[in-house]
Amino acid sequence: MIRPKLPGIGRSGRTAAHGWVQLSFDAPRTSIGYDRGLRVDGIDLWLDPHVRRPVAYVSHGHSDHCRAHGHAYVTAETADFYRLRTGRSALTILHPGVPMAMGTHEVELFPAGHVLGSSQARVRDLGTGQVIVYTGDFKLRASHTLPTAPILKCDTLVMECTYGAPRYRFPPTEQVIGDLLEWVGATLSDGAVPVVCGYALGKAQEAMAILARAGHAVAIHPSVAPYAATYVKHGVDLGEYTVLPEGREWLTGAAAGAVVVCPPHLVKSLPAATPDVRVVVLTGWAVDGGAPWRRNGPRALPLSDHAGFDDLMEYVSGAAPRIVYTVHGNGGFAAHLRRQGIEAVHLGQ
Ligand SMILES: [Zn+2]
């Protein structure tokens, strides 16, 4: 088995938090580097850097990925979220399935199944034919609002591993949706207001589509509205919905019988303010029965827009890479792969 040259990276799979780390293996040569983001030799392009860079590929529109770079390469949908978050419009739009030559390489984007516009990047060395795939945040499970992410064959796989431990096996999505709709129905029957909490970009729109297709009236917190409007602009059917008013009394604007969708940071303020409100949080962490916040927190259901452990294993199996680099998570997934005899290194957050 070819062992990569990994200065600064121990076999524990941990790296220093900052500083350039050159990653390469010899035959055939493929070389990438990592310093709060990836860079491939031969391309003047950072992949999802966590700090401002002159030229960067931004995989999706979540805030931790949208730094104000000098110039960004994005999908058309991510461009809208990037402009919304950074106010910058120095962009090049990449269309999934249409490869673009960059230096000594070719870059092509594919759906990532995470949020609207999220993409994976496949980078092919035009000289050696070597392929690097960077998944960005992704999931393989089906969605109401997104195309399904393909598994891309590659030599080097760089994958997001937020849920890289075996305890993060998500139940079938239809089962989670069934539990959500049952909870909503019971809450409405009791005369209470059901409040469904999920991130303003991605989870909230998935919840809106699920609820609308089940025939519920949906009312959204105003902070969700710009992201929902972008989904609709790009042709995603979210059904009918109303936008609640701004201000402290926003929840009182919900019509009787409506299901409210809001971001999770509002959870703590809700029950005290309005005792006839019941809250459910949609989060992958709900599968972790030992999570401290569960003891006194609101009900949670494991609807996630990230890959769970099974997704991660399926991706590695299908992509058949020679080496795997992991980002996010605590490095446990890379350690798991090494125990299976697969070369794997954790790069960091
Ligand atoms: Zn994300």
mmCIF file of C-alpha atoms and ligand atoms in Angstrom:
data_model
loop_
_atom_site.group_PDB
_atom_site.id
_atom_site.type_symbol
_atom_site.label_atom_id
_atom_site.label_comp_id
_atom_site.label_asym_id
_atom_site.label_seq_id
_atom_site.Cartn_x
_atom_site.Cartn_y
_atom_site.Cartn_z
ATOM 1 C CA MET A 1 0.000 0.000 0.000
ATOM 2 C CA ILE A 2 1.321 3.444 -0.881
ATOM 3 C CA ARG A 3 1.850 5.585 2.160
ATOM 4 C CA PRO A 4 1.414 9.321 1.716
ATOM 5 C CA LYS A 5 4.105 11.720 2.814
ATOM 6 C CA LEU A 6 2.412 13.550 5.612
ATOM 7 C CA PRO A 7 4.638 16.006 7.373
ATOM 8 C CA GLY A 8 2.855 17.283 10.445
ATOM 9 C CA ILE A 9 0.258 14.548 10.482
ATOM 10 C CA GLY A 10 0.589 11.734 12.981
ATOM 11 C CA ARG A 11 -0.942 8.313 12.624
ATOM 12 C CA SER A 12 -3.533 9.431 15.124
ATOM 13 C CA GLY A 13 -5.018 11.224 12.159
ATOM 14 C CA ARG A 14 -4.860 14.660 13.792
ATOM 15 C CA THR A 15 -3.246 17.741 12.320
ATOM 16 C CA ALA A 16 -2.186 21.065 13.664
ATOM 17 C CA ALA A 17 -5.094 23.493 13.445
ATOM 18 C CA HIS A 18 -3.213 25.924 11.209
ATOM 19 C CA GLY A 19 -0.309 25.926 8.809
ATOM 20 C CA TRP A 20 0.330 24.494 5.412
ATOM 21 C CA VAL A 21 0.488 20.710 5.190
ATOM 22 C CA GLN A 22 1.675 19.214 1.919
ATOM 23 C CA LEU A 23 0.045 15.910 1.140
ATOM 24 C CA SER A 24 1.335 13.722 -1.627
ATOM 25 C CA PHE A 25 1.986 10.203 -2.664
ATOM 26 C CA ASP A 26 4.455 9.108 -5.259
ATOM 27 C CA ALA A 27 3.194 6.737 -7.850
ATOM 28 C CA PRO A 28 1.363 8.058 -9.698
ATOM 29 C CA ARG A 29 1.891 11.505 -8.308
ATOM 30 C CA THR A 30 -1.084 13.433 -7.008
ATOM 31 C CA SER A 31 -0.496 16.285 -4.662
ATOM 32 C CA ILE A 32 -2.789 18.414 -2.586
ATOM 33 C CA GLY A 33 -2.171 20.662 0.372
ATOM 34 C CA TYR A 34 -4.271 21.671 3.347
ATOM 35 C CA ASP A 35 -4.359 24.843 5.375
ATOM 36 C CA ARG A 36 -7.904 25.580 6.550
ATOM 37 C CA GLY A 37 -8.980 24.448 3.088
ATOM 38 C CA LEU A 38 -7.586 22.351 0.267
ATOM 39 C CA ARG A 39 -5.450 23.326 -2.670
ATOM 40 C CA VAL A 40 -4.514 21.060 -5.535
ATOM 41 C CA ASP A 41 -1.060 21.389 -7.096
ATOM 42 C CA GLY A 42 -1.351 22.981 -10.523
ATOM 43 C CA ILE A 43 -4.527 24.935 -9.799
ATOM 44 C CA ASP A 44 -4.676 28.400 -8.381
ATOM 45 C CA LEU A 45 -7.858 27.550 -6.520
ATOM 46 C CA TRP A 46 -8.660 26.776 -2.902
ATOM 47 C CA LEU A 47 -11.453 24.315 -2.176
ATOM 48 C CA ASP A 48 -13.790 25.544 0.574
ATOM 49 C CA PRO A 49 -11.176 27.549 2.496
ATOM 50 C CA HIS A 50 -12.246 28.652 5.970
ATOM 51 C CA VAL A 51 -10.341 31.908 5.579
ATOM 52 C CA ARG A 52 -10.370 34.534 2.824
ATOM 53 C CA ARG A 53 -8.404 33.493 -0.258
ATOM 54 C CA PRO A 54 -7.810 35.208 -3.609
ATOM 55 C CA VAL A 55 -9.622 32.479 -5.575
ATOM 56 C CA ALA A 56 -11.846 29.842 -3.992
ATOM 57 C CA TYR A 57 -14.404 27.189 -4.823
ATOM 58 C CA VAL A 58 -17.347 27.451 -2.418
ATOM 59 C CA SER A 59 -19.238 24.175 -2.176
ATOM 60 C CA HIS A 60 -22.491 25.567 -0.722
ATOM 61 C CA GLY A 61 -24.167 28.495 0.937
ATOM 62 C CA HIS A 62 -23.865 27.795 4.675
ATOM 63 C CA SER A 63 -22.203 30.615 6.563
ATOM 64 C CA ASP A 64 -19.121 28.635 7.621
ATOM 65 C CA HIS A 65 -18.300 28.161 3.921
ATOM 66 C CA CYS A 66 -19.098 31.652 2.648
ATOM 67 C CA ARG A 67 -16.044 33.773 3.304
ATOM 68 C CA ALA A 68 -15.648 36.969 1.295
ATOM 69 C CA HIS A 69 -13.035 35.659 -1.139
ATOM 70 C CA GLY A 70 -11.406 37.695 -3.874
ATOM 71 C CA HIS A 71 -13.159 35.588 -6.505
ATOM 72 C CA ALA A 72 -15.438 32.590 -5.968
ATOM 73 C CA TYR A 73 -16.376 29.631 -8.162
ATOM 74 C CA VAL A 74 -19.887 28.449 -7.314
ATOM 75 C CA THR A 75 -23.061 26.922 -8.704
ATOM 76 C CA ALA A 76 -25.818 29.345 -9.739
ATOM 77 C CA GLU A 77 -27.819 28.601 -6.583
ATOM 78 C CA THR A 78 -24.835 28.920 -4.270
ATOM 79 C CA ALA A 79 -24.058 32.237 -5.990
ATOM 80 C CA ASP A 80 -27.328 33.646 -4.647
ATOM 81 C CA PHE A 81 -26.594 32.503 -1.079
ATOM 82 C CA TYR A 82 -22.980 33.717 -1.356
ATOM 83 C CA ARG A 83 -24.124 37.188 -2.465
ATOM 84 C CA LEU A 84 -26.697 37.215 0.331
ATOM 85 C CA ARG A 85 -24.113 36.407 2.994
ATOM 86 C CA THR A 86 -21.033 38.280 1.761
ATOM 87 C CA GLY A 87 -22.422 41.041 -0.456
ATOM 88 C CA ARG A 88 -19.764 40.113 -3.012
ATOM 89 C CA SER A 89 -20.436 39.461 -6.669
ATOM 90 C CA ALA A 90 -16.942 38.546 -7.979
ATOM 91 C CA LEU A 91 -18.101 35.124 -9.112
ATOM 92 C CA THR A 92 -17.782 32.527 -11.806
ATOM 93 C CA ILE A 93 -20.776 30.212 -12.149
ATOM 94 C CA LEU A 94 -19.973 26.546 -12.692
ATOM 95 C CA HIS A 95 -22.765 24.350 -14.020
ATOM 96 C CA PRO A 96 -22.861 20.776 -12.680
ATOM 97 C CA GLY A 97 -21.890 18.290 -15.363
ATOM 98 C CA VAL A 98 -19.975 20.861 -17.441
ATOM 99 C CA PRO A 99 -16.216 20.459 -16.909
ATOM 100 C CA MET A 100 -13.973 23.500 -16.872
ATOM 101 C CA ALA A 101 -10.219 23.505 -17.556
ATOM 102 C CA MET A 102 -8.144 25.188 -14.856
ATOM 103 C CA GLY A 103 -4.380 25.162 -15.253
ATOM 104 C CA THR A 104 -3.175 21.576 -15.502
ATOM 105 C CA HIS A 105 -6.508 20.205 -14.289
ATOM 106 C CA GLU A 106 -10.171 19.962 -15.160
ATOM 107 C CA VAL A 107 -12.844 20.749 -12.563
ATOM 108 C CA GLU A 108 -16.387 19.424 -12.738
ATOM 109 C CA LEU A 109 -19.172 19.805 -10.178
ATOM 110 C CA PHE A 110 -21.846 17.302 -9.163
ATOM 111 C CA PRO A 111 -24.799 17.542 -6.742
ATOM 112 C CA ALA A 112 -23.967 16.984 -3.075
ATOM 113 C CA GLY A 113 -27.520 16.534 -1.693
ATOM 114 C CA HIS A 114 -26.833 18.860 1.251
ATOM 115 C CA VAL A 115 -28.677 22.158 0.576
ATOM 116 C CA LEU A 116 -29.851 23.873 -2.611
ATOM 117 C CA GLY A 117 -26.880 24.372 -4.942
ATOM 118 C CA SER A 118 -24.496 22.280 -2.850
ATOM 119 C CA SER A 119 -21.892 20.538 -4.955
ATOM 120 C CA GLN A 120 -19.047 18.068 -4.951
ATOM 121 C CA ALA A 121 -15.946 18.894 -6.985
ATOM 122 C CA ARG A 122 -14.157 16.356 -9.173
ATOM 123 C CA VAL A 123 -10.669 17.507 -10.096
ATOM 124 C CA ARG A 124 -8.877 15.568 -12.833
ATOM 125 C CA ASP A 125 -5.162 15.944 -13.567
ATOM 126 C CA LEU A 126 -5.069 16.315 -17.349
ATOM 127 C CA GLY A 127 -1.527 14.954 -17.456
ATOM 128 C CA THR A 128 -1.741 11.858 -15.276
ATOM 129 C CA GLY A 129 -5.494 11.248 -15.349
ATOM 130 C CA GLN A 130 -5.536 11.122 -11.539
ATOM 131 C CA VAL A 131 -8.861 12.132 -9.997
ATOM 132 C CA ILE A 132 -9.441 13.914 -6.709
ATOM 133 C CA VAL A 133 -12.991 14.219 -5.396
ATOM 134 C CA TYR A 134 -13.938 16.694 -2.711
ATOM 135 C CA THR A 135 -17.450 15.986 -1.419
ATOM 136 C CA GLY A 136 -18.032 19.172 0.580
ATOM 137 C CA ASP A 137 -20.932 18.779 2.996
ATOM 138 C CA PHE A 138 -23.061 16.022 1.500
ATOM 139 C CA LYS A 139 -25.549 13.242 2.012
ATOM 140 C CA LEU A 140 -26.650 10.314 -0.137
ATOM 141 C CA ARG A 141 -30.183 9.944 1.256
ATOM 142 C CA ALA A 142 -33.120 11.216 -0.819
ATOM 143 C CA SER A 143 -34.586 14.662 -0.233
ATOM 144 C CA HIS A 144 -37.846 16.495 -1.012
ATOM 145 C CA THR A 145 -36.002 19.522 -2.346
ATOM 146 C CA LEU A 146 -32.676 18.387 -3.848
ATOM 147 C CA PRO A 147 -31.233 16.076 -6.491
ATOM 148 C CA THR A 148 -29.544 12.982 -5.074
ATOM 149 C CA ALA A 149 -25.761 13.058 -4.806
ATOM 150 C CA PRO A 150 -23.873 10.570 -6.991
ATOM 151 C CA ILE A 151 -20.896 8.576 -5.694
ATOM 152 C CA LEU A 152 -17.867 9.578 -7.781
ATOM 153 C CA LYS A 153 -15.030 7.163 -8.516
ATOM 154 C CA CYS A 154 -11.658 8.635 -7.679
ATOM 155 C CA ASP A 155 -8.060 8.050 -6.659
ATOM 156 C CA THR A 156 -8.082 10.540 -3.798
ATOM 157 C CA LEU A 157 -11.244 11.191 -1.801
ATOM 158 C CA VAL A 158 -11.589 14.180 0.506
ATOM 159 C CA MET A 159 -14.830 13.809 2.398
ATOM 160 C CA GLU A 160 -16.869 15.606 5.009
ATOM 161 C CA CYS A 161 -17.290 13.350 8.069
ATOM 162 C CA THR A 162 -19.371 15.239 10.624
ATOM 163 C CA TYR A 163 -21.142 12.015 11.643
ATOM 164 C CA GLY A 164 -18.217 9.630 11.350
ATOM 165 C CA ALA A 165 -18.986 7.286 14.263
ATOM 166 C CA PRO A 166 -21.064 4.092 14.014
ATOM 167 C CA ARG A 167 -23.622 5.467 16.509
ATOM 168 C CA TYR A 168 -24.625 8.012 13.838
ATOM 169 C CA ARG A 169 -26.685 5.642 11.751
ATOM 170 C CA PHE A 170 -29.769 7.544 10.686
ATOM 171 C CA PRO A 171 -33.125 5.755 10.424
ATOM 172 C CA PRO A 172 -34.861 5.704 7.011
ATOM 173 C CA THR A 173 -35.950 9.232 6.039
ATOM 174 C CA GLU A 174 -39.549 8.149 5.476
ATOM 175 C CA GLN A 175 -39.674 6.876 9.050
ATOM 176 C CA VAL A 176 -38.430 10.221 10.399
ATOM 177 C CA ILE A 177 -40.946 12.092 8.247
ATOM 178 C CA GLY A 178 -43.697 9.802 9.533
ATOM 179 C CA ASP A 179 -42.708 10.588 13.124
ATOM 180 C CA LEU A 180 -42.644 14.320 12.366
ATOM 181 C CA LEU A 181 -46.093 14.331 10.767
ATOM 182 C CA GLU A 182 -47.536 12.234 13.596
ATOM 183 C CA TRP A 183 -46.145 14.720 16.130
ATOM 184 C CA VAL A 184 -47.538 17.677 14.168
ATOM 185 C CA GLY A 185 -50.958 16.044 13.961
ATOM 186 C CA ALA A 186 -51.056 15.291 17.685
ATOM 187 C CA THR A 187 -49.924 18.824 18.562
ATOM 188 C CA LEU A 188 -52.619 20.409 16.422
ATOM 189 C CA SER A 189 -55.241 18.055 17.870
ATOM 190 C CA ASP A 190 -54.324 19.299 21.343
ATOM 191 C CA GLY A 191 -54.851 22.901 20.247
ATOM 192 C CA ALA A 192 -51.144 23.771 20.516
ATOM 193 C CA VAL A 193 -48.869 25.436 17.974
ATOM 194 C CA PRO A 194 -46.322 23.057 16.425
ATOM 195 C CA VAL A 195 -42.945 24.716 15.907
ATOM 196 C CA VAL A 196 -40.449 22.850 13.752
ATOM 197 C CA CYS A 197 -36.854 24.041 14.132
ATOM 198 C CA GLY A 198 -34.164 23.636 11.512
ATOM 199 C CA TYR A 199 -31.368 25.736 10.046
ATOM 200 C CA ALA A 200 -32.641 28.674 8.007
ATOM 201 C CA LEU A 201 -30.902 27.389 4.879
ATOM 202 C CA GLY A 202 -31.603 23.797 3.953
ATOM 203 C CA LYS A 203 -33.332 22.098 6.863
ATOM 204 C CA ALA A 204 -36.091 24.713 7.040
ATOM 205 C CA GLN A 205 -36.931 24.332 3.335
ATOM 206 C CA GLU A 206 -36.935 20.554 3.609
ATOM 207 C CA ALA A 207 -39.386 20.842 6.510
ATOM 208 C CA MET A 208 -41.532 23.302 4.541
ATOM 209 C CA ALA A 209 -41.763 20.919 1.579
ATOM 210 C CA ILE A 210 -42.559 17.922 3.811
ATOM 211 C CA LEU A 211 -45.284 19.805 5.687
ATOM 212 C CA ALA A 212 -46.828 21.379 2.580
ATOM 213 C CA ARG A 213 -47.026 18.053 0.755
ATOM 214 C CA ALA A 214 -48.785 16.603 3.810
ATOM 215 C CA GLY A 215 -51.428 19.339 3.464
ATOM 216 C CA HIS A 216 -50.395 21.581 6.356
ATOM 217 C CA ALA A 217 -50.473 25.379 6.307
ATOM 218 C CA VAL A 218 -46.896 26.575 6.869
ATOM 219 C CA ALA A 219 -45.750 29.843 8.448
ATOM 220 C CA ILE A 220 -42.036 30.694 8.516
ATOM 221 C CA HIS A 221 -39.890 32.961 10.668
ATOM 222 C CA PRO A 222 -38.730 36.011 8.662
ATOM 223 C CA SER A 223 -35.081 34.915 8.855
ATOM 224 C CA VAL A 224 -35.991 31.843 6.803
ATOM 225 C CA ALA A 225 -37.732 33.868 4.084
ATOM 226 C CA PRO A 226 -34.755 34.934 1.888
ATOM 227 C CA TYR A 227 -33.507 31.364 1.663
ATOM 228 C CA ALA A 228 -36.984 30.007 0.935
ATOM 229 C CA ALA A 229 -37.446 32.624 -1.802
ATOM 230 C CA THR A 230 -34.163 31.497 -3.384
ATOM 231 C CA TYR A 231 -35.367 27.896 -3.443
ATOM 232 C CA VAL A 232 -38.572 29.008 -5.169
ATOM 233 C CA LYS A 233 -36.625 31.196 -7.620
ATOM 234 C CA HIS A 234 -34.674 28.109 -8.686
ATOM 235 C CA GLY A 235 -37.817 26.068 -9.223
ATOM 236 C CA VAL A 236 -38.109 24.084 -5.982
ATOM 237 C CA ASP A 237 -41.721 23.482 -4.939
ATOM 238 C CA LEU A 238 -42.067 24.490 -1.272
ATOM 239 C CA GLY A 239 -45.869 24.755 -1.447
ATOM 240 C CA GLU A 240 -47.832 27.690 -0.076
ATOM 241 C CA TYR A 241 -46.395 29.469 2.950
ATOM 242 C CA THR A 242 -46.727 32.713 4.853
ATOM 243 C CA VAL A 243 -43.918 34.797 6.351
ATOM 244 C CA LEU A 244 -44.398 35.802 10.006
ATOM 245 C CA PRO A 245 -43.737 39.405 11.094
ATOM 246 C CA GLU A 246 -40.434 40.720 12.435
ATOM 247 C CA GLY A 247 -40.009 41.519 16.122
ATOM 248 C CA ARG A 248 -40.403 39.840 19.504
ATOM 249 C CA GLU A 249 -44.033 38.906 18.959
ATOM 250 C CA TRP A 250 -43.372 37.166 15.656
ATOM 251 C CA LEU A 251 -44.984 33.892 16.738
ATOM 252 C CA THR A 252 -48.332 35.508 17.482
ATOM 253 C CA GLY A 253 -48.670 36.126 13.745
ATOM 254 C CA ALA A 254 -49.186 32.424 13.046
ATOM 255 C CA ALA A 255 -52.712 31.591 11.939
ATOM 256 C CA ALA A 256 -54.646 28.906 13.822
ATOM 257 C CA GLY A 257 -53.767 25.482 12.485
ATOM 258 C CA ALA A 258 -50.485 26.568 10.913
ATOM 259 C CA VAL A 259 -47.192 24.777 11.467
ATOM 260 C CA VAL A 260 -44.356 27.195 12.240
ATOM 261 C CA VAL A 261 -40.857 26.688 10.832
ATOM 262 C CA CYS A 262 -38.003 28.619 12.454
ATOM 263 C CA PRO A 263 -34.243 28.406 13.073
ATOM 264 C CA PRO A 264 -33.079 26.441 16.138
ATOM 265 C CA HIS A 265 -31.479 29.394 17.951
ATOM 266 C CA LEU A 266 -35.003 30.605 18.794
ATOM 267 C CA VAL A 267 -35.876 27.411 20.657
ATOM 268 C CA LYS A 268 -35.029 28.593 24.157
ATOM 269 C CA SER A 269 -37.195 31.698 23.971
ATOM 270 C CA LEU A 270 -40.289 29.927 22.688
ATOM 271 C CA PRO A 271 -41.853 27.830 25.477
ATOM 272 C CA ALA A 272 -41.528 30.517 28.152
ATOM 273 C CA ALA A 273 -43.082 33.139 25.923
ATOM 274 C CA THR A 274 -45.994 31.006 24.787
ATOM 275 C CA PRO A 275 -46.996 27.993 26.890
ATOM 276 C CA ASP A 276 -49.274 26.494 24.218
ATOM 277 C CA VAL A 277 -46.301 25.995 21.912
ATOM 278 C CA ARG A 278 -44.613 22.649 21.325
ATOM 279 C CA VAL A 279 -41.198 22.420 19.727
ATOM 280 C CA VAL A 280 -39.387 19.777 17.733
ATOM 281 C CA VAL A 281 -35.811 20.211 16.513
ATOM 282 C CA LEU A 282 -34.647 18.508 13.333
ATOM 283 C CA THR A 283 -31.027 17.477 13.807
ATOM 284 C CA GLY A 284 -28.792 14.533 13.107
ATOM 285 C CA TRP A 285 -27.511 14.723 16.670
ATOM 286 C CA ALA A 286 -30.896 13.339 17.758
ATOM 287 C CA VAL A 287 -29.594 9.806 17.145
ATOM 288 C CA ASP A 288 -27.052 10.308 19.917
ATOM 289 C CA GLY A 289 -28.985 9.339 23.032
ATOM 290 C CA GLY A 290 -26.069 10.452 25.203
ATOM 291 C CA ALA A 291 -25.963 14.028 23.949
ATOM 292 C CA PRO A 292 -26.153 16.302 27.024
ATOM 293 C CA TRP A 293 -28.627 18.743 25.485
ATOM 294 C CA ARG A 294 -31.204 15.974 25.154
ATOM 295 C CA ARG A 295 -31.788 15.604 28.891
ATOM 296 C CA ASN A 296 -33.683 18.838 29.331
ATOM 297 C CA GLY A 297 -34.054 19.956 25.762
ATOM 298 C CA PRO A 298 -36.995 19.841 23.393
ATOM 299 C CA ARG A 299 -37.977 16.806 21.395
ATOM 300 C CA ALA A 300 -35.592 16.105 18.506
ATOM 301 C CA LEU A 301 -35.913 14.039 15.351
ATOM 302 C CA PRO A 302 -32.915 12.839 13.308
ATOM 303 C CA LEU A 303 -33.591 14.559 9.989
ATOM 304 C CA SER A 304 -30.115 15.546 8.803
ATOM 305 C CA ASP A 305 -28.667 17.128 5.678
ATOM 306 C CA HIS A 306 -25.307 15.485 6.337
ATOM 307 C CA ALA A 307 -24.003 12.015 5.576
ATOM 308 C CA GLY A 308 -24.446 9.555 8.421
ATOM 309 C CA PHE A 309 -22.037 6.735 9.129
ATOM 310 C CA ASP A 310 -23.744 4.449 6.598
ATOM 311 C CA ASP A 311 -23.567 7.130 3.875
ATOM 312 C CA LEU A 312 -19.866 7.593 4.543
ATOM 313 C CA MET A 313 -19.106 3.889 4.305
ATOM 314 C CA GLU A 314 -21.221 3.559 1.157
ATOM 315 C CA TYR A 315 -19.361 6.456 -0.451
ATOM 316 C CA VAL A 316 -15.921 5.056 0.300
ATOM 317 C CA SER A 317 -16.957 1.635 -0.949
ATOM 318 C CA GLY A 318 -18.400 3.014 -4.205
ATOM 319 C CA ALA A 319 -15.678 5.568 -4.900
ATOM 320 C CA ALA A 320 -12.903 2.997 -4.334
ATOM 321 C CA PRO A 321 -10.193 5.597 -3.652
ATOM 322 C CA ARG A 322 -6.555 4.788 -2.982
ATOM 323 C CA ILE A 323 -6.556 7.216 -0.082
ATOM 324 C CA VAL A 324 -9.190 9.075 1.939
ATOM 325 C CA TYR A 325 -8.723 12.421 3.658
ATOM 326 C CA THR A 326 -11.449 13.430 6.097
ATOM 327 C CA VAL A 327 -12.557 16.887 7.188
ATOM 328 C CA HIS A 328 -14.951 17.822 10.020
ATOM 329 C CA GLY A 329 -15.705 15.370 12.809
ATOM 330 C CA ASN A 330 -13.050 14.265 15.281
ATOM 331 C CA GLY A 331 -10.954 11.958 13.130
ATOM 332 C CA GLY A 332 -12.749 8.825 14.257
ATOM 333 C CA PHE A 333 -13.896 7.946 10.756
ATOM 334 C CA ALA A 334 -10.358 8.022 9.361
ATOM 335 C CA ALA A 335 -9.292 5.761 12.228
ATOM 336 C CA HIS A 336 -12.192 3.424 11.430
ATOM 337 C CA LEU A 337 -11.120 3.250 7.770
ATOM 338 C CA ARG A 338 -7.523 2.492 8.728
ATOM 339 C CA ARG A 339 -8.758 -0.407 10.853
ATOM 340 C CA GLN A 340 -10.480 -1.685 7.701
ATOM 341 C CA GLY A 341 -7.164 -1.501 5.843
ATOM 342 C CA ILE A 342 -8.030 1.693 3.924
ATOM 343 C CA GLU A 343 -5.425 4.448 3.892
ATOM 344 C CA ALA A 344 -7.060 7.428 5.590
ATOM 345 C CA VAL A 345 -5.974 10.649 7.278
ATOM 346 C CA HIS A 346 -8.008 13.249 9.167
ATOM 347 C CA LEU A 347 -7.171 16.809 8.133
ATOM 348 C CA GLY A 348 -9.197 18.823 10.643
ATOM 349 C CA GLN A 349 -12.220 21.094 10.623
HETATM 350 ZN ZN ZN B 1 -23.242 22.867 5.285
#
